[in-house]
Amino acid sequence: MKIICTENYEKMSQCASKIVLNELKKKRCLLGLATGSTPEGLYFELAKAYREKRADFSNVTTVNLDEYVSLPPEHEESYRYFMEKHLFEKIEIDRARTHLPSGIGEPFSECEKYDRLLRDLGRIDLQILGLGLNGHIGFNEPSDFFEKDTHVVSLSESTIEANSRFFQNREEVPRRAITMGIRPIMQAKKVLILVSGKKKAEIAKRAFLGEVTPQVPASILQLHPNAIVIGDRDALSGIMA
Ligand code: GLP
């Protein structure tokens, strides 16, 4: 696992965008995308690169990690909406090549459908990840085992609490989500984990220096052959100290 420490959030985003832009130059690129506030700066940089004609998304297919159960795509807090707002609307990309699990529809059959899609698409070339405060990746929450395939997850109290900042109130946060499992993440050719801010320092240390355990789902990334953590000084203060 390679760990890159940058001065601040902006530099973290720029450093990540260089890696993604390099990946886009390949003939075919299956890009794994994440939501949350951490990758917003990266998406800003990618949209800027597109405007400045430094990026071309015509060879790109995207797969997102997760979606809230019950939120339709037009809901402002759905992850489809997030992706439209922060990236897809700002670049030229065929929507038929942008994939997220559907929050509507029967959740268990949506999981099967998403796994079929992932199998058909093949290995992800580059998977972008954020880090939840409890060590989750996508919505793979702390558990007694690593869940390999796409599954429906009951969100933990700490995740509901953390994500309530995006909703009118805590009650509006969906209690369940559909998330990609650990398998496609671990099979990705490269993973890029972004971490920012002091509040992530403790979990970043546990995830990247601590024991590999499903209680800290991101810790499994220590076993990935090509994982790069890009964090700002605050988030990596426990690791670099
Ligand atoms: C959400 C997403 C994750 C994300 C995490 C951290 O729950 N499902 O993919 O990594 O939150 O979010 P943030 O970057 O806002 O701290």
mmCIF file of C-alpha atoms and ligand atoms in Angstrom:
data_model
loop_
_atom_site.group_PDB
_atom_site.id
_atom_site.type_symbol
_atom_site.label_atom_id
_atom_site.label_comp_id
_atom_site.label_asym_id
_atom_site.label_seq_id
_atom_site.Cartn_x
_atom_site.Cartn_y
_atom_site.Cartn_z
ATOM 1 C CA MET A 1 0.000 0.000 0.000
ATOM 2 C CA LYS A 2 1.408 3.341 -1.041
ATOM 3 C CA ILE A 3 0.542 6.355 1.127
ATOM 4 C CA ILE A 4 0.846 9.864 -0.279
ATOM 5 C CA CYS A 5 0.561 12.783 2.096
ATOM 6 C CA THR A 6 -0.450 16.140 0.651
ATOM 7 C CA GLU A 7 -0.514 19.558 2.233
ATOM 8 C CA ASN A 8 -4.273 20.078 2.077
ATOM 9 C CA TYR A 9 -7.587 19.014 0.528
ATOM 10 C CA GLU A 10 -6.988 20.879 -2.729
ATOM 11 C CA LYS A 11 -3.603 19.245 -3.252
ATOM 12 C CA MET A 12 -5.081 15.849 -2.394
ATOM 13 C CA SER A 13 -7.744 16.339 -5.078
ATOM 14 C CA GLN A 14 -5.192 17.490 -7.653
ATOM 15 C CA CYS A 15 -2.913 14.564 -6.914
ATOM 16 C CA ALA A 16 -5.828 12.134 -7.313
ATOM 17 C CA SER A 17 -6.961 13.776 -10.531
ATOM 18 C CA LYS A 18 -3.520 13.253 -12.105
ATOM 19 C CA ILE A 19 -3.821 9.524 -11.479
ATOM 20 C CA VAL A 20 -7.376 9.395 -12.856
ATOM 21 C CA LEU A 21 -6.486 11.484 -15.920
ATOM 22 C CA ASN A 22 -3.658 9.103 -16.696
ATOM 23 C CA GLU A 23 -6.079 6.212 -16.523
ATOM 24 C CA LEU A 24 -8.492 7.944 -18.929
ATOM 25 C CA LYS A 25 -5.817 7.939 -21.630
ATOM 26 C CA LYS A 26 -6.135 4.171 -21.969
ATOM 27 C CA LYS A 27 -8.224 2.694 -24.780
ATOM 28 C CA ARG A 28 -10.846 1.403 -22.398
ATOM 29 C CA CYS A 29 -11.399 2.522 -18.864
ATOM 30 C CA LEU A 30 -13.807 1.113 -16.325
ATOM 31 C CA LEU A 31 -13.832 3.658 -13.566
ATOM 32 C CA GLY A 32 -15.230 2.877 -10.105
ATOM 33 C CA LEU A 33 -16.728 6.007 -8.549
ATOM 34 C CA ALA A 34 -17.497 7.003 -4.978
ATOM 35 C CA THR A 35 -19.721 9.622 -3.407
ATOM 36 C CA GLY A 36 -19.390 11.543 -0.132
ATOM 37 C CA SER A 37 -17.821 14.949 0.342
ATOM 38 C CA THR A 38 -14.219 13.705 0.043
ATOM 39 C CA PRO A 39 -14.131 13.072 -3.748
ATOM 40 C CA GLU A 40 -15.965 16.315 -4.615
ATOM 41 C CA GLY A 41 -12.649 18.124 -5.152
ATOM 42 C CA LEU A 42 -11.436 15.348 -7.437
ATOM 43 C CA TYR A 43 -14.604 15.606 -9.533
ATOM 44 C CA PHE A 44 -14.119 19.368 -9.689
ATOM 45 C CA GLU A 45 -10.590 18.823 -11.048
ATOM 46 C CA LEU A 46 -11.823 16.261 -13.595
ATOM 47 C CA ALA A 47 -14.568 18.605 -14.824
ATOM 48 C CA LYS A 48 -11.987 21.375 -15.117
ATOM 49 C CA ALA A 49 -9.663 19.105 -17.096
ATOM 50 C CA TYR A 50 -12.582 18.298 -19.412
ATOM 51 C CA ARG A 51 -13.340 22.010 -19.966
ATOM 52 C CA GLU A 52 -9.700 22.641 -20.717
ATOM 53 C CA LYS A 53 -9.691 19.722 -23.148
ATOM 54 C CA ARG A 54 -7.220 17.735 -21.067
ATOM 55 C CA ALA A 55 -9.688 14.914 -20.464
ATOM 56 C CA ASP A 56 -11.838 12.811 -22.712
ATOM 57 C CA PHE A 57 -14.491 10.536 -21.242
ATOM 58 C CA SER A 58 -15.582 8.882 -24.476
ATOM 59 C CA ASN A 59 -13.804 5.611 -23.622
ATOM 60 C CA VAL A 60 -15.016 5.582 -20.053
ATOM 61 C CA THR A 61 -17.631 3.421 -18.397
ATOM 62 C CA THR A 62 -18.415 4.095 -14.748
ATOM 63 C CA VAL A 63 -19.721 1.982 -11.887
ATOM 64 C CA ASN A 64 -20.609 3.534 -8.567
ATOM 65 C CA LEU A 65 -20.228 1.828 -5.245
ATOM 66 C CA ASP A 66 -23.622 2.321 -3.707
ATOM 67 C CA GLU A 67 -27.069 3.895 -3.507
ATOM 68 C CA TYR A 68 -29.649 4.481 -0.784
ATOM 69 C CA VAL A 69 -32.624 2.117 -0.841
ATOM 70 C CA SER A 70 -35.850 4.071 -1.558
ATOM 71 C CA LEU A 71 -34.314 7.217 -3.048
ATOM 72 C CA PRO A 72 -35.263 7.809 -6.696
ATOM 73 C CA PRO A 73 -32.595 9.246 -9.008
ATOM 74 C CA GLU A 74 -34.179 12.715 -8.911
ATOM 75 C CA HIS A 75 -33.935 12.906 -5.102
ATOM 76 C CA GLU A 76 -31.265 15.469 -4.269
ATOM 77 C CA GLU A 77 -29.552 13.134 -1.821
ATOM 78 C CA SER A 78 -29.527 10.095 -4.059
ATOM 79 C CA TYR A 79 -26.094 9.117 -5.241
ATOM 80 C CA ARG A 80 -27.253 9.246 -8.883
ATOM 81 C CA TYR A 81 -28.156 12.907 -8.308
ATOM 82 C CA PHE A 82 -24.780 13.493 -6.628
ATOM 83 C CA MET A 83 -22.914 12.045 -9.602
ATOM 84 C CA GLU A 84 -24.943 14.115 -12.077
ATOM 85 C CA LYS A 85 -24.339 17.291 -10.121
ATOM 86 C CA HIS A 86 -20.640 16.845 -9.415
ATOM 87 C CA LEU A 87 -19.448 15.114 -12.552
ATOM 88 C CA PHE A 88 -21.732 13.749 -15.273
ATOM 89 C CA GLU A 89 -23.459 17.065 -16.049
ATOM 90 C CA LYS A 90 -20.083 18.746 -16.361
ATOM 91 C CA ILE A 91 -18.505 16.381 -18.834
ATOM 92 C CA GLU A 92 -19.630 14.595 -21.961
ATOM 93 C CA ILE A 93 -20.447 11.014 -21.052
ATOM 94 C CA ASP A 94 -23.021 8.629 -22.436
ATOM 95 C CA ARG A 95 -25.445 7.998 -19.534
ATOM 96 C CA ALA A 96 -25.928 4.435 -20.726
ATOM 97 C CA ARG A 97 -22.326 3.892 -19.658
ATOM 98 C CA THR A 98 -22.792 5.272 -16.145
ATOM 99 C CA HIS A 99 -24.008 2.701 -13.651
ATOM 100 C CA LEU A 100 -25.274 2.860 -10.089
ATOM 101 C CA PRO A 101 -27.393 0.379 -8.178
ATOM 102 C CA SER A 102 -31.022 1.480 -8.356
ATOM 103 C CA GLY A 103 -32.546 2.678 -5.097
ATOM 104 C CA ILE A 104 -36.032 1.968 -6.298
ATOM 105 C CA GLY A 105 -37.156 -1.454 -7.388
ATOM 106 C CA GLU A 106 -36.915 -4.564 -5.264
ATOM 107 C CA PRO A 107 -33.556 -4.241 -3.428
ATOM 108 C CA PHE A 108 -32.521 -7.894 -3.467
ATOM 109 C CA SER A 109 -33.094 -8.311 -7.177
ATOM 110 C CA GLU A 110 -31.285 -4.989 -7.732
ATOM 111 C CA CYS A 111 -28.257 -6.559 -6.007
ATOM 112 C CA GLU A 112 -28.331 -9.566 -8.313
ATOM 113 C CA LYS A 113 -28.712 -7.280 -11.297
ATOM 114 C CA TYR A 114 -25.731 -5.178 -10.220
ATOM 115 C CA ASP A 115 -23.536 -8.238 -9.705
ATOM 116 C CA ARG A 116 -24.452 -9.482 -13.166
ATOM 117 C CA LEU A 117 -23.510 -6.106 -14.591
ATOM 118 C CA LEU A 118 -20.186 -6.080 -12.729
ATOM 119 C CA ARG A 119 -19.388 -9.571 -13.979
ATOM 120 C CA ASP A 120 -20.202 -8.543 -17.555
ATOM 121 C CA LEU A 121 -18.093 -5.403 -17.370
ATOM 122 C CA GLY A 122 -15.027 -7.241 -16.042
ATOM 123 C CA ARG A 123 -12.360 -5.914 -13.687
ATOM 124 C CA ILE A 124 -12.527 -2.280 -12.667
ATOM 125 C CA ASP A 125 -9.448 -0.428 -13.896
ATOM 126 C CA LEU A 126 -9.405 2.195 -11.174
ATOM 127 C CA GLN A 127 -11.644 2.286 -8.112
ATOM 128 C CA ILE A 128 -11.978 5.534 -6.188
ATOM 129 C CA LEU A 129 -12.867 5.198 -2.514
ATOM 130 C CA GLY A 130 -13.598 7.434 0.426
ATOM 131 C CA LEU A 131 -13.417 6.302 4.032
ATOM 132 C CA GLY A 132 -16.352 6.283 6.419
ATOM 133 C CA LEU A 133 -15.796 7.426 9.995
ATOM 134 C CA ASN A 134 -16.296 3.834 11.153
ATOM 135 C CA GLY A 135 -13.974 2.469 8.455
ATOM 136 C CA HIS A 136 -16.638 1.656 5.873
ATOM 137 C CA ILE A 137 -15.931 1.615 2.149
ATOM 138 C CA GLY A 138 -18.915 2.112 -0.135
ATOM 139 C CA PHE A 139 -21.511 1.077 2.394
ATOM 140 C CA ASN A 140 -19.643 -2.029 3.549
ATOM 141 C CA GLU A 141 -20.232 -1.468 7.236
ATOM 142 C CA PRO A 142 -18.242 -3.021 10.121
ATOM 143 C CA SER A 143 -19.257 -6.642 10.458
ATOM 144 C CA ASP A 144 -18.040 -10.082 11.531
ATOM 145 C CA PHE A 145 -17.145 -10.971 7.973
ATOM 146 C CA PHE A 146 -16.322 -9.350 4.652
ATOM 147 C CA GLU A 147 -19.318 -9.472 2.334
ATOM 148 C CA LYS A 148 -18.086 -10.305 -1.171
ATOM 149 C CA ASP A 149 -21.032 -9.459 -3.400
ATOM 150 C CA THR A 150 -23.487 -6.614 -3.804
ATOM 151 C CA HIS A 151 -25.807 -6.607 -0.823
ATOM 152 C CA VAL A 152 -28.467 -4.695 1.044
ATOM 153 C CA VAL A 153 -27.064 -3.186 4.191
ATOM 154 C CA SER A 154 -28.741 -1.739 7.270
ATOM 155 C CA LEU A 155 -26.794 1.416 7.920
ATOM 156 C CA SER A 156 -25.114 1.701 11.308
ATOM 157 C CA GLU A 157 -26.189 4.410 13.734
ATOM 158 C CA SER A 158 -22.858 6.180 13.265
ATOM 159 C CA THR A 159 -23.287 6.259 9.461
ATOM 160 C CA ILE A 160 -26.868 7.535 9.764
ATOM 161 C CA GLU A 161 -25.588 10.202 12.127
ATOM 162 C CA ALA A 162 -22.642 11.139 9.862
ATOM 163 C CA ASN A 163 -24.817 11.318 6.732
ATOM 164 C CA SER A 164 -27.678 13.192 8.396
ATOM 165 C CA ARG A 165 -25.799 16.425 7.660
ATOM 166 C CA PHE A 166 -26.965 16.121 4.054
ATOM 167 C CA PHE A 167 -30.658 15.706 4.948
ATOM 168 C CA GLN A 168 -33.234 18.023 6.551
ATOM 169 C CA ASN A 169 -33.124 15.872 9.666
ATOM 170 C CA ARG A 170 -31.892 12.511 10.904
ATOM 171 C CA GLU A 171 -35.271 10.848 10.310
ATOM 172 C CA GLU A 172 -34.999 11.440 6.577
ATOM 173 C CA VAL A 173 -31.802 9.427 6.182
ATOM 174 C CA PRO A 174 -32.696 6.102 4.544
ATOM 175 C CA ARG A 175 -31.970 3.184 6.873
ATOM 176 C CA ARG A 176 -30.823 0.848 4.122
ATOM 177 C CA ALA A 177 -28.523 0.998 1.139
ATOM 178 C CA ILE A 178 -27.291 -1.222 -1.663
ATOM 179 C CA THR A 179 -23.542 -1.518 -1.856
ATOM 180 C CA MET A 180 -21.013 -3.207 -4.044
ATOM 181 C CA GLY A 181 -19.263 -5.939 -2.071
ATOM 182 C CA ILE A 182 -15.575 -6.343 -1.307
ATOM 183 C CA ARG A 183 -14.820 -8.642 -4.256
ATOM 184 C CA PRO A 184 -14.948 -6.132 -7.164
ATOM 185 C CA ILE A 185 -13.076 -3.603 -5.038
ATOM 186 C CA MET A 186 -10.288 -6.074 -4.267
ATOM 187 C CA GLN A 187 -10.234 -7.235 -7.895
ATOM 188 C CA ALA A 188 -9.875 -3.690 -9.214
ATOM 189 C CA LYS A 189 -6.537 -3.211 -10.956
ATOM 190 C CA LYS A 190 -5.871 -0.114 -8.887
ATOM 191 C CA VAL A 191 -7.626 1.507 -5.927
ATOM 192 C CA LEU A 192 -7.330 5.103 -4.879
ATOM 193 C CA ILE A 193 -8.437 5.921 -1.349
ATOM 194 C CA LEU A 194 -8.989 9.565 -0.475
ATOM 195 C CA VAL A 195 -8.956 10.787 3.107
ATOM 196 C CA SER A 196 -9.238 14.315 4.347
ATOM 197 C CA GLY A 197 -9.559 16.154 7.627
ATOM 198 C CA LYS A 198 -8.640 15.670 11.267
ATOM 199 C CA LYS A 199 -11.792 13.729 12.030
ATOM 200 C CA LYS A 200 -10.558 10.899 9.776
ATOM 201 C CA ALA A 201 -7.113 10.675 11.415
ATOM 202 C CA GLU A 202 -7.948 7.983 13.932
ATOM 203 C CA ILE A 203 -9.853 5.705 11.559
ATOM 204 C CA ALA A 204 -7.215 6.167 8.839
ATOM 205 C CA LYS A 205 -4.562 4.935 11.276
ATOM 206 C CA ARG A 206 -6.662 1.917 12.260
ATOM 207 C CA ALA A 207 -7.575 1.128 8.652
ATOM 208 C CA PHE A 208 -4.146 1.436 7.095
ATOM 209 C CA LEU A 209 -1.771 0.524 9.925
ATOM 210 C CA GLY A 210 -3.964 -1.618 12.146
ATOM 211 C CA GLU A 211 -5.147 -5.203 12.053
ATOM 212 C CA VAL A 212 -6.965 -6.377 8.909
ATOM 213 C CA THR A 213 -10.466 -7.046 10.168
ATOM 214 C CA PRO A 214 -14.061 -6.823 8.870
ATOM 215 C CA GLN A 215 -14.729 -4.608 11.884
ATOM 216 C CA VAL A 216 -12.762 -1.986 9.937
ATOM 217 C CA PRO A 217 -13.762 -2.834 6.348
ATOM 218 C CA ALA A 218 -11.191 -0.515 4.716
ATOM 219 C CA SER A 219 -8.384 -2.449 6.428
ATOM 220 C CA ILE A 220 -8.678 -5.155 3.757
ATOM 221 C CA LEU A 221 -7.184 -2.669 1.300
ATOM 222 C CA GLN A 222 -3.820 -3.288 2.988
ATOM 223 C CA LEU A 223 -3.895 -6.612 1.116
ATOM 224 C CA HIS A 224 -4.604 -5.031 -2.266
ATOM 225 C CA PRO A 225 -1.573 -5.259 -4.585
ATOM 226 C CA ASN A 226 -2.035 -1.776 -6.019
ATOM 227 C CA ALA A 227 -3.646 0.495 -3.459
ATOM 228 C CA ILE A 228 -2.788 4.157 -3.110
ATOM 229 C CA VAL A 229 -3.959 6.236 -0.175
ATOM 230 C CA ILE A 230 -3.910 9.975 -0.810
ATOM 231 C CA GLY A 231 -4.559 11.945 2.316
ATOM 232 C CA ASP A 232 -4.064 15.459 3.504
ATOM 233 C CA ARG A 233 -1.804 16.176 6.458
ATOM 234 C CA ASP A 234 -4.682 16.291 8.919
ATOM 235 C CA ALA A 235 -6.107 12.925 7.949
ATOM 236 C CA LEU A 236 -2.688 11.263 7.938
ATOM 237 C CA SER A 237 -1.466 12.903 11.146
ATOM 238 C CA GLY A 238 -1.758 9.614 13.068
ATOM 239 C CA ILE A 239 0.138 7.703 10.390
ATOM 240 C CA MET A 240 2.893 10.160 9.540
ATOM 241 C CA ALA A 241 3.533 11.276 13.136
HETATM 242 C C1 GLP B 1 -20.782 7.579 2.589
HETATM 243 C C2 GLP B 1 -20.459 6.801 1.304
HETATM 244 C C3 GLP B 1 -19.012 6.382 1.255
HETATM 245 C C4 GLP B 1 -18.110 7.526 1.664
HETATM 246 C C5 GLP B 1 -18.383 7.873 3.102
HETATM 247 C C6 GLP B 1 -17.522 9.009 3.625
HETATM 248 O O1 GLP B 1 -21.437 6.868 3.559
HETATM 249 N N1 GLP B 1 -21.294 5.672 1.114
HETATM 250 O O2 GLP B 1 -18.707 5.899 -0.049
HETATM 251 O O3 GLP B 1 -16.764 7.173 1.507
HETATM 252 O O4 GLP B 1 -19.735 8.231 3.251
HETATM 253 O O5 GLP B 1 -18.074 10.238 3.282
HETATM 254 P P1 GLP B 1 -17.318 11.627 3.384
HETATM 255 O O6 GLP B 1 -16.358 11.632 2.256
HETATM 256 O O7 GLP B 1 -18.417 12.641 3.221
HETATM 257 O O8 GLP B 1 -16.657 11.672 4.704
#
